[in-house]
PDB file of C-alpha atoms and ligand atoms in Angstrom:
ATOM      1  CA  MET E 777     117.175 112.614 120.996  1.00  0.00           C
ATOM      2  CA  THR E 778     116.133 115.974 119.124  1.00  0.00           C
ATOM      3  CA  PRO E 779     113.539 117.355 120.751  1.00  0.00           C
ATOM      4  CA  ALA E 780     110.007 118.181 119.374  1.00  0.00           C
ATOM      5  CA  SER E 781     109.381 121.339 117.771  1.00  0.00           C
ATOM      6  CA  GLN E 782     107.536 123.851 119.025  1.00  0.00           C
ATOM      7  CA  PRO E 783     104.433 125.256 116.854  1.00  0.00           C
ATOM      8  CA  ALA E 784     104.688 128.575 114.827  1.00  0.00           C
ATOM      9  CA  ARG E 785     102.903 131.380 114.287  1.00  0.00           C
ATOM     10  CA  LEU E 786     101.993 131.375 110.683  1.00  0.00           C
ATOM     11  CA  ALA E 787     101.135 134.884 109.510  1.00  0.00           C
ATOM     12  CA  VAL E 788     100.029 136.066 105.708  1.00  0.00           C
ATOM     13  CA  GLU E 789      99.781 139.790 105.187  1.00  0.00           C
ATOM     14  CA  GLY E 790      98.668 141.300 101.495  1.00  0.00           C
ATOM     15  CA  LEU E 791      99.322 138.175  99.427  1.00  0.00           C
ATOM     16  CA  ASP E 792      98.500 138.526  95.677  1.00  0.00           C
ATOM     17  CA  GLN E 793      99.271 135.974  93.436  1.00  0.00           C
ATOM     18  CA  HIS E 794      99.014 135.948  89.613  1.00  0.00           C
ATOM     19  CA  TYR E 795      98.914 133.338  86.876  1.00  0.00           C
ATOM     20  CA  GLY E 796      99.748 135.356  83.541  1.00  0.00           C
ATOM     21  CA  SER E 797      97.627 138.473  83.548  1.00  0.00           C
ATOM     22  CA  ALA E 798      95.292 136.420  85.731  1.00  0.00           C
ATOM     23  CA  GLN E 799      95.112 137.534  89.422  1.00  0.00           C
ATOM     24  CA  VAL E 800      94.372 134.193  91.412  1.00  0.00           C
ATOM     25  CA  LEU E 801      94.806 135.860  94.833  1.00  0.00           C
ATOM     26  CA  ARG E 802      93.716 139.058  96.187  1.00  0.00           C
ATOM     27  CA  GLY E 803      95.176 140.606  99.263  1.00  0.00           C
ATOM     28  CA  ILE E 804      94.884 137.334 101.458  1.00  0.00           C
ATOM     29  CA  ALA E 805      95.607 137.759 105.016  1.00  0.00           C
ATOM     30  CA  LEU E 806      95.416 135.060 107.649  1.00  0.00           C
ATOM     31  CA  THR E 807      96.791 134.263 110.887  1.00  0.00           C
ATOM     32  CA  VAL E 808      97.216 130.583 112.676  1.00  0.00           C
ATOM     33  CA  GLU E 809      97.953 130.590 116.188  1.00  0.00           C
ATOM     34  CA  PRO E 810     100.553 128.114 117.403  1.00  0.00           C
ATOM     35  CA  GLY E 811      98.891 124.835 117.558  1.00  0.00           C
ATOM     36  CA  ALA E 812      95.891 126.059 116.254  1.00  0.00           C
ATOM     37  CA  CYS E 813      94.015 124.468 113.239  1.00  0.00           C
ATOM     38  CA  LEU E 814      92.659 126.756 110.431  1.00  0.00           C
ATOM     39  CA  ALA E 815      90.629 125.486 107.851  1.00  0.00           C
ATOM     40  CA  VAL E 816      90.580 127.065 104.189  1.00  0.00           C
ATOM     41  CA  LEU E 817      87.072 126.799 102.649  1.00  0.00           C
ATOM     42  CA  GLY E 818      85.990 127.374  99.267  1.00  0.00           C
ATOM     43  CA  ARG E 819      84.431 126.372  95.790  1.00  0.00           C
ATOM     44  CA  ASN E 820      86.605 124.651  92.885  1.00  0.00           C
ATOM     45  CA  GLY E 821      89.108 127.301  91.393  1.00  0.00           C
ATOM     46  CA  ALA E 822      88.602 129.710  94.572  1.00  0.00           C
ATOM     47  CA  GLY E 823      92.477 129.607  94.785  1.00  0.00           C
ATOM     48  CA  LYS E 824      92.965 127.532  98.032  1.00  0.00           C
ATOM     49  CA  THR E 825      95.857 125.566  96.470  1.00  0.00           C
ATOM     50  CA  THR E 826      97.671 128.404  94.949  1.00  0.00           C
ATOM     51  CA  LEU E 827      97.556 129.782  98.290  1.00  0.00           C
ATOM     52  CA  LEU E 828      99.177 126.587  99.574  1.00  0.00           C
ATOM     53  CA  ARG E 829     101.926 126.608  97.027  1.00  0.00           C
ATOM     54  CA  CYS E 830     102.521 129.975  97.744  1.00  0.00           C
ATOM     55  CA  LEU E 831     102.985 129.536 101.021  1.00  0.00           C
ATOM     56  CA  THR E 832     105.476 126.465 100.464  1.00  0.00           C
ATOM     57  CA  GLY E 833     107.321 128.748  97.626  1.00  0.00           C
ATOM     58  CA  LEU E 834     106.580 126.338  94.884  1.00  0.00           C
ATOM     59  CA  ILE E 835     104.949 129.498  93.065  1.00  0.00           C
ATOM     60  CA  PRO E 836     106.365 132.496  93.797  1.00  0.00           C
ATOM     61  CA  GLU E 837     104.055 135.076  95.185  1.00  0.00           C
ATOM     62  CA  SER E 838     103.313 138.154  93.326  1.00  0.00           C
ATOM     63  CA  ARG E 839     103.334 140.651  96.653  1.00  0.00           C
ATOM     64  CA  GLY E 840     102.822 140.066 100.105  1.00  0.00           C
ATOM     65  CA  ARG E 841     104.446 138.806 103.275  1.00  0.00           C
ATOM     66  CA  ILE E 842     104.108 135.224 104.818  1.00  0.00           C
ATOM     67  CA  ALA E 843     106.036 134.744 108.243  1.00  0.00           C
ATOM     68  CA  LEU E 844     106.369 131.897 110.555  1.00  0.00           C
ATOM     69  CA  ASP E 845     107.137 133.064 114.103  1.00  0.00           C
ATOM     70  CA  GLY E 846     107.495 136.581 113.145  1.00  0.00           C
ATOM     71  CA  THR E 847     110.671 134.973 110.468  1.00  0.00           C
ATOM     72  CA  GLU E 848     109.950 136.189 106.815  1.00  0.00           C
ATOM     73  CA  LEU E 849     109.628 133.253 104.315  1.00  0.00           C
ATOM     74  CA  THR E 850     109.004 135.289 101.767  1.00  0.00           C
ATOM     75  CA  ARG E 851     110.894 134.666  98.509  1.00  0.00           C
ATOM     76  CA  LEU E 852     112.757 132.134 100.130  1.00  0.00           C
ATOM     77  CA  SER E 853     113.118 128.819  98.302  1.00  0.00           C
ATOM     78  CA  PRO E 854     110.476 126.010  98.992  1.00  0.00           C
ATOM     79  CA  ASP E 855     113.755 124.037 100.589  1.00  0.00           C
ATOM     80  CA  ARG E 856     114.410 126.579 102.771  1.00  0.00           C
ATOM     81  CA  ARG E 857     110.904 127.231 103.736  1.00  0.00           C
ATOM     82  CA  ALA E 858     110.871 123.507 104.817  1.00  0.00           C
ATOM     83  CA  ARG E 859     113.966 123.666 106.784  1.00  0.00           C
ATOM     84  CA  SER E 860     112.262 126.426 108.701  1.00  0.00           C
ATOM     85  CA  GLY E 861     109.706 124.155 110.133  1.00  0.00           C
ATOM     86  CA  LEU E 862     106.625 124.315 107.010  1.00  0.00           C
ATOM     87  CA  ALA E 863     105.681 120.788 105.948  1.00  0.00           C
ATOM     88  CA  TYR E 864     103.150 120.240 103.011  1.00  0.00           C
ATOM     89  CA  VAL E 865     101.135 117.445 101.889  1.00  0.00           C
ATOM     90  CA  PRO E 866      99.753 118.296  98.581  1.00  0.00           C
ATOM     91  CA  GLN E 867      96.439 117.060  96.675  1.00  0.00           C
ATOM     92  CA  GLY E 868      97.496 113.485  95.510  1.00  0.00           C
ATOM     93  CA  ARG E 869      99.667 112.902  97.987  1.00  0.00           C
ATOM     94  CA  GLU E 870     103.041 112.663  95.923  1.00  0.00           C
ATOM     95  CA  ILE E 871     104.564 110.095  97.761  1.00  0.00           C
ATOM     96  CA  PHE E 872     107.066 108.402  95.996  1.00  0.00           C
ATOM     97  CA  PRO E 873     105.733 105.305  94.354  1.00  0.00           C
ATOM     98  CA  ASP E 874     108.567 102.974  93.680  1.00  0.00           C
ATOM     99  CA  LEU E 875     109.796 103.494  97.622  1.00  0.00           C
ATOM    100  CA  THR E 876     108.784 101.339 100.327  1.00  0.00           C
ATOM    101  CA  VAL E 877     106.842 103.148 102.906  1.00  0.00           C
ATOM    102  CA  ALA E 878     110.011 103.126 105.263  1.00  0.00           C
ATOM    103  CA  GLU E 879     111.933 104.618 102.545  1.00  0.00           C
ATOM    104  CA  ASN E 880     109.494 107.031 101.977  1.00  0.00           C
ATOM    105  CA  LEU E 881     109.558 108.179 105.676  1.00  0.00           C
ATOM    106  CA  ARG E 882     113.365 107.589 105.909  1.00  0.00           C
ATOM    107  CA  VAL E 883     113.869 110.309 103.180  1.00  0.00           C
ATOM    108  CA  ALA E 884     112.195 112.660 104.477  1.00  0.00           C
ATOM    109  CA  ALA E 885     113.235 112.487 108.245  1.00  0.00           C
ATOM    110  CA  ARG E 886     117.195 112.191 106.569  1.00  0.00           C
ATOM    111  CA  ALA E 887     116.449 115.542 104.489  1.00  0.00           C
ATOM    112  CA  HIS E 888     116.010 117.200 107.975  1.00  0.00           C
ATOM    113  CA  GLY E 889     118.802 115.471 109.674  1.00  0.00           C
ATOM    114  CA  LEU E 890     116.274 113.213 111.960  1.00  0.00           C
ATOM    115  CA  GLU E 891     116.931 110.027 110.886  1.00  0.00           C
ATOM    116  CA  ARG E 892     118.779 109.069 113.794  1.00  0.00           C
ATOM    117  CA  THR E 893     115.743 110.270 116.117  1.00  0.00           C
ATOM    118  CA  ASP E 894     112.324 109.175 116.885  1.00  0.00           C
ATOM    119  CA  ALA E 895     110.850 111.468 114.497  1.00  0.00           C
ATOM    120  CA  ILE E 896     109.753 108.204 112.135  1.00  0.00           C
ATOM    121  CA  ASP E 897     108.693 106.302 115.142  1.00  0.00           C
ATOM    122  CA  GLU E 898     106.171 109.003 116.667  1.00  0.00           C
ATOM    123  CA  ALA E 899     104.847 109.804 113.307  1.00  0.00           C
ATOM    124  CA  VAL E 900     103.878 106.122 112.419  1.00  0.00           C
ATOM    125  CA  ALA E 901     102.564 106.238 116.166  1.00  0.00           C
ATOM    126  CA  LEU E 902      99.869 108.060 114.879  1.00  0.00           C
ATOM    127  CA  PHE E 903      98.897 105.669 111.925  1.00  0.00           C
ATOM    128  CA  PRO E 904      99.734 102.178 113.056  1.00  0.00           C
ATOM    129  CA  ALA E 905      98.372 100.558 110.291  1.00  0.00           C
ATOM    130  CA  LEU E 906     101.483 101.560 108.221  1.00  0.00           C
ATOM    131  CA  ARG E 907     103.667  99.268 110.107  1.00  0.00           C
ATOM    132  CA  GLY E 908     101.559  96.632 108.353  1.00  0.00           C
ATOM    133  CA  LEU E 909     102.949  97.925 104.603  1.00  0.00           C
ATOM    134  CA  TRP E 910     106.303  98.565 105.913  1.00  0.00           C
ATOM    135  CA  HIS E 911     107.884  96.568 102.743  1.00  0.00           C
ATOM    136  CA  ARG E 912     105.195  97.808 100.671  1.00  0.00           C
ATOM    137  CA  PRO E 913     105.844 100.062  97.525  1.00  0.00           C
ATOM    138  CA  GLY E 914     104.165 103.132  98.098  1.00  0.00           C
ATOM    139  CA  GLY E 915     102.537 102.939  94.679  1.00  0.00           C
ATOM    140  CA  ASN E 916     100.794  99.632  95.857  1.00  0.00           C
ATOM    141  CA  LEU E 917      98.797 101.152  98.528  1.00  0.00           C
ATOM    142  CA  SER E 918      95.410 102.692  98.430  1.00  0.00           C
ATOM    143  CA  GLY E 919      94.704 106.163  98.027  1.00  0.00           C
ATOM    144  CA  GLY E 920      93.815 106.293 102.182  1.00  0.00           C
ATOM    145  CA  GLN E 921      96.951 104.295 103.090  1.00  0.00           C
ATOM    146  CA  GLN E 922      98.871 106.764 100.971  1.00  0.00           C
ATOM    147  CA  GLN E 923      97.183 109.384 102.448  1.00  0.00           C
ATOM    148  CA  GLN E 924      98.191 108.189 105.929  1.00  0.00           C
ATOM    149  CA  LEU E 925     101.517 107.723 104.585  1.00  0.00           C
ATOM    150  CA  ALA E 926     102.267 111.251 103.111  1.00  0.00           C
ATOM    151  CA  ILE E 927     100.790 112.768 106.091  1.00  0.00           C
ATOM    152  CA  ALA E 928     102.914 110.601 108.511  1.00  0.00           C
ATOM    153  CA  ARG E 929     106.031 111.447 106.100  1.00  0.00           C
ATOM    154  CA  ALA E 930     105.399 115.240 106.835  1.00  0.00           C
ATOM    155  CA  LEU E 931     104.959 114.715 110.127  1.00  0.00           C
ATOM    156  CA  ALA E 932     108.398 112.550 110.101  1.00  0.00           C
ATOM    157  CA  THR E 933     110.240 116.137 109.565  1.00  0.00           C
ATOM    158  CA  ARG E 934     108.979 117.500 112.801  1.00  0.00           C
ATOM    159  CA  PRO E 935     107.412 120.238 111.420  1.00  0.00           C
ATOM    160  CA  ARG E 936     106.473 123.652 113.238  1.00  0.00           C
ATOM    161  CA  ALA E 937     103.574 124.221 110.953  1.00  0.00           C
ATOM    162  CA  LEU E 938     101.732 121.780 108.579  1.00  0.00           C
ATOM    163  CA  LEU E 939      99.847 122.555 105.148  1.00  0.00           C
ATOM    164  CA  LEU E 940      97.119 119.830 104.119  1.00  0.00           C
ATOM    165  CA  ASP E 941      95.294 120.129 101.036  1.00  0.00           C
ATOM    166  CA  GLU E 942      92.296 118.115 101.038  1.00  0.00           C
ATOM    167  CA  PRO E 943      93.596 115.176 102.999  1.00  0.00           C
ATOM    168  CA  THR E 944      90.203 113.693 102.570  1.00  0.00           C
ATOM    169  CA  GLU E 945      89.498 113.727  98.880  1.00  0.00           C
ATOM    170  CA  GLY E 946      88.651 110.167  97.642  1.00  0.00           C
ATOM    171  CA  ILE E 947      89.349 108.196 101.000  1.00  0.00           C
ATOM    172  CA  GLN E 948      87.239 105.684 102.822  1.00  0.00           C
ATOM    173  CA  PRO E 949      85.147 107.022 105.625  1.00  0.00           C
ATOM    174  CA  SER E 950      87.371 104.649 108.208  1.00  0.00           C
ATOM    175  CA  ILE E 951      90.655 105.989 107.082  1.00  0.00           C
ATOM    176  CA  VAL E 952      88.953 109.785 107.080  1.00  0.00           C
ATOM    177  CA  ALA E 953      87.997 109.252 110.781  1.00  0.00           C
ATOM    178  CA  ALA E 954      91.795 108.062 111.506  1.00  0.00           C
ATOM    179  CA  ILE E 955      92.921 111.381 109.725  1.00  0.00           C
ATOM    180  CA  GLU E 956      90.335 113.639 111.690  1.00  0.00           C
ATOM    181  CA  ALA E 957      91.678 112.267 114.921  1.00  0.00           C
ATOM    182  CA  VAL E 958      95.379 112.692 114.062  1.00  0.00           C
ATOM    183  CA  ILE E 959      94.653 116.348 113.140  1.00  0.00           C
ATOM    184  CA  ALA E 960      92.637 116.710 116.150  1.00  0.00           C
ATOM    185  CA  GLY E 961      95.496 114.702 118.416  1.00  0.00           C
ATOM    186  CA  LEU E 962      98.087 117.689 117.045  1.00  0.00           C
ATOM    187  CA  LYS E 963      96.175 120.512 118.622  1.00  0.00           C
ATOM    188  CA  GLY E 964      98.612 122.480 120.706  1.00  0.00           C
ATOM    189  CA  ARG E 965     101.611 120.791 119.092  1.00  0.00           C
ATOM    190  CA  ILE E 966     101.929 121.462 115.315  1.00  0.00           C
ATOM    191  CA  THR E 967      99.893 124.517 114.105  1.00  0.00           C
ATOM    192  CA  VAL E 968      97.764 123.493 110.901  1.00  0.00           C
ATOM    193  CA  LEU E 969      96.481 125.056 107.949  1.00  0.00           C
ATOM    194  CA  LEU E 970      93.905 122.639 106.338  1.00  0.00           C
ATOM    195  CA  VAL E 971      92.211 123.117 102.989  1.00  0.00           C
ATOM    196  CA  GLU E 972      88.934 121.008 102.569  1.00  0.00           C
ATOM    197  CA  GLN E 973      86.375 120.710 100.605  1.00  0.00           C
ATOM    198  CA  TYR E 974      84.656 118.181 103.235  1.00  0.00           C
ATOM    199  CA  LEU E 975      82.802 121.197 105.232  1.00  0.00           C
ATOM    200  CA  ASP E 976      81.487 119.121 107.814  1.00  0.00           C
ATOM    201  CA  PHE E 977      84.984 117.344 108.480  1.00  0.00           C
ATOM    202  CA  ALA E 978      86.699 120.699 108.461  1.00  0.00           C
ATOM    203  CA  LEU E 979      84.333 122.646 111.141  1.00  0.00           C
ATOM    204  CA  ARG E 980      84.829 119.729 113.230  1.00  0.00           C
ATOM    205  CA  VAL E 981      88.655 119.943 113.558  1.00  0.00           C
ATOM    206  CA  ALA E 982      89.221 123.577 112.710  1.00  0.00           C
ATOM    207  CA  ASP E 983      89.183 126.217 115.545  1.00  0.00           C
ATOM    208  CA  SER E 984      88.981 129.078 112.827  1.00  0.00           C
ATOM    209  CA  VAL E 985      87.711 129.209 109.147  1.00  0.00           C
ATOM    210  CA  VAL E 986      88.564 131.173 106.539  1.00  0.00           C
ATOM    211  CA  VAL E 987      86.812 131.158 103.166  1.00  0.00           C
ATOM    212  CA  LEU E 988      87.991 131.994  99.721  1.00  0.00           C
ATOM    213  CA  SER E 989      85.938 133.303  96.768  1.00  0.00           C
ATOM    214  CA  ARG E 990      87.478 134.362  93.849  1.00  0.00           C
ATOM    215  CA  GLY E 991      90.745 134.471  95.380  1.00  0.00           C
ATOM    216  CA  SER E 992      89.658 136.881  98.101  1.00  0.00           C
ATOM    217  CA  VAL E 993      89.069 135.896 101.926  1.00  0.00           C
ATOM    218  CA  VAL E 994      85.124 136.521 101.610  1.00  0.00           C
ATOM    219  CA  GLU E 995      84.355 135.074 105.551  1.00  0.00           C
ATOM    220  CA  ARG E 996      86.000 134.369 108.387  1.00  0.00           C
ATOM    221  CA  GLY E 997      85.670 133.183 112.207  1.00  0.00           C
ATOM    222  CA  ASP E 998      85.318 130.453 114.574  1.00  0.00           C
ATOM    223  CA  PRO E 999      83.469 127.803 113.253  1.00  0.00           C
ATOM    224  CA  LYS E1000      80.738 127.454 116.068  1.00  0.00           C
ATOM    225  CA  VAL E1001      79.583 130.913 115.715  1.00  0.00           C
ATOM    226  CA  LEU E1002      79.535 131.388 111.553  1.00  0.00           C
ATOM    227  CA  ASN E1003      76.584 131.571 110.257  1.00  0.00           C
ATOM    228  CA  PRO E1004      76.276 128.354 108.480  1.00  0.00           C
ATOM    229  CA  GLU E1005      73.905 129.863 105.495  1.00  0.00           C
ATOM    230  CA  ALA E1006      77.130 132.692 105.192  1.00  0.00           C
ATOM    231  CA  LEU E1007      79.396 129.850 104.778  1.00  0.00           C
ATOM    232  CA  THR E1008      77.363 127.616 102.172  1.00  0.00           C
ATOM    233  CA  ARG E1009      76.809 130.331 100.033  1.00  0.00           C
ATOM    234  CA  HIS E1010      80.203 130.857  99.214  1.00  0.00           C
ATOM    235  CA  ILE E1011      80.784 126.873  99.047  1.00  0.00           C
ATOM    236  CA  ALA E1012      77.798 125.592  97.561  1.00  0.00           C
ATOM    237  CA  VAL E1013      78.307 124.800  94.005  1.00  0.00           C
TER     238      VAL E1013
HETATM  239  N1  ATP X1332      99.030 126.682  86.389  1.00  0.00           N
HETATM  240  C1  ATP X1332      98.165 127.584  86.214  1.00  0.00           C
HETATM  241  N2  ATP X1332      98.478 128.029  85.391  1.00  0.00           N
HETATM  242  C2  ATP X1332      97.111 129.076  85.264  1.00  0.00           C
HETATM  243  N3  ATP X1332      95.853 128.961  86.049  1.00  0.00           N
HETATM  244  C3  ATP X1332      95.874 128.407  87.059  1.00  0.00           C
HETATM  245  C4  ATP X1332      97.056 127.377  87.237  1.00  0.00           C
HETATM  246  N4  ATP X1332      96.983 126.648  88.379  1.00  0.00           N
HETATM  247  C5  ATP X1332      95.290 127.135  89.025  1.00  0.00           C
HETATM  248  N5  ATP X1332      94.987 128.133  87.897  1.00  0.00           N
HETATM  249  C6  ATP X1332      93.922 128.644  88.166  1.00  0.00           C
HETATM  250  O1  ATP X1332      93.866 129.515  89.390  1.00  0.00           O
HETATM  251  C7  ATP X1332      92.538 129.454  90.133  1.00  0.00           C
HETATM  252  C8  ATP X1332      92.706 128.719  91.045  1.00  0.00           C
HETATM  253  O2  ATP X1332      92.954 127.585  91.199  1.00  0.00           O
HETATM  254  P1  ATP X1332      93.332 126.729  92.466  1.00  0.00           P
HETATM  255  O3  ATP X1332      93.716 125.258  92.109  1.00  0.00           O
HETATM  256  O4  ATP X1332      94.484 127.257  93.467  1.00  0.00           O
HETATM  257  O5  ATP X1332      91.882 126.540  93.103  1.00  0.00           O
HETATM  258  P2  ATP X1332      91.108 125.685  94.443  1.00  0.00           P
HETATM  259  O6  ATP X1332      90.291 126.375  94.949  1.00  0.00           O
HETATM  260  O7  ATP X1332      92.738 125.080  94.980  1.00  0.00           O
HETATM  261  O8  ATP X1332      90.230 124.411  93.621  1.00  0.00           O
HETATM  262  P3  ATP X1332      90.466 123.330  93.636  1.00  0.00           P
HETATM  263  O9  ATP X1332      89.522 123.059  94.806  1.00  0.00           O
HETATM  264  O10 ATP X1332      89.578 122.995  92.454  1.00  0.00           O
HETATM  265  O11 ATP X1332      91.528 122.473  93.905  1.00  0.00           O
HETATM  266  C9  ATP X1332      91.651 128.926  88.843  1.00  0.00           C
HETATM  267  O12 ATP X1332      90.809 129.496  88.387  1.00  0.00           O
HETATM  268  C10 ATP X1332      92.588 127.749  87.957  1.00  0.00           C
HETATM  269  O13 ATP X1332      91.962 127.545  86.808  1.00  0.00           O
END
């Protein structure tokens, strides 16, 4: 059996990103300690998804440095970053609609050489509802079921760091609670960077918080200590 991976330290320094002439990220610096959960908050258009897409390599960073346990990811392809242990659950889930739940999980595990391990069983153990949907095409699942599958699929690659883009968006409360319990259970095992608009959810699960506004970090700290007024000033529409 392949042993589970150790959580990695994710470090970002001086990250800039442009779309054409428009600068969307400005000197982003953040650190997520191994096994901790950092929530990135901010209004629509603040740059949260762009930050995640830069971390995954889906869009090239204009300037800056991204490192996982000190190993530089900057300028590596998305595939190389994924192989380094970075998993991404995008907004909208992007599961394969024509593949069954089982096949969605197997494709991910196989891409990481984990199809003959317990990686899928371990991921599905966190979302037992997926067992009852095993042979259903991904496209036939509800939004909440798809979100659980998307997170399980990412976990089936045994990541060292997990990037989640708004996992609660449009999801029914019972499944939001299940997702919250899973993220809480990953503490100490997988480093998590969570982009969220659902403030209460983010503050409950995160060990630390970064607030983005117009591409810059404007607040950061421990969610138990941060001034709620400072948070809502940058988040409320
Ligand atoms: N492909 C693109 N081309 C040009 N501009 C873009 C592109 N994608 C995003 N933008 C712009 O970049 C800025 C940041 O967008 P981004 O999607 O990262 O914000 P966000 O904080 O994730 O917002 P949301 O919560 O709505 O997803 C916005 O002004 C957006 O309009």
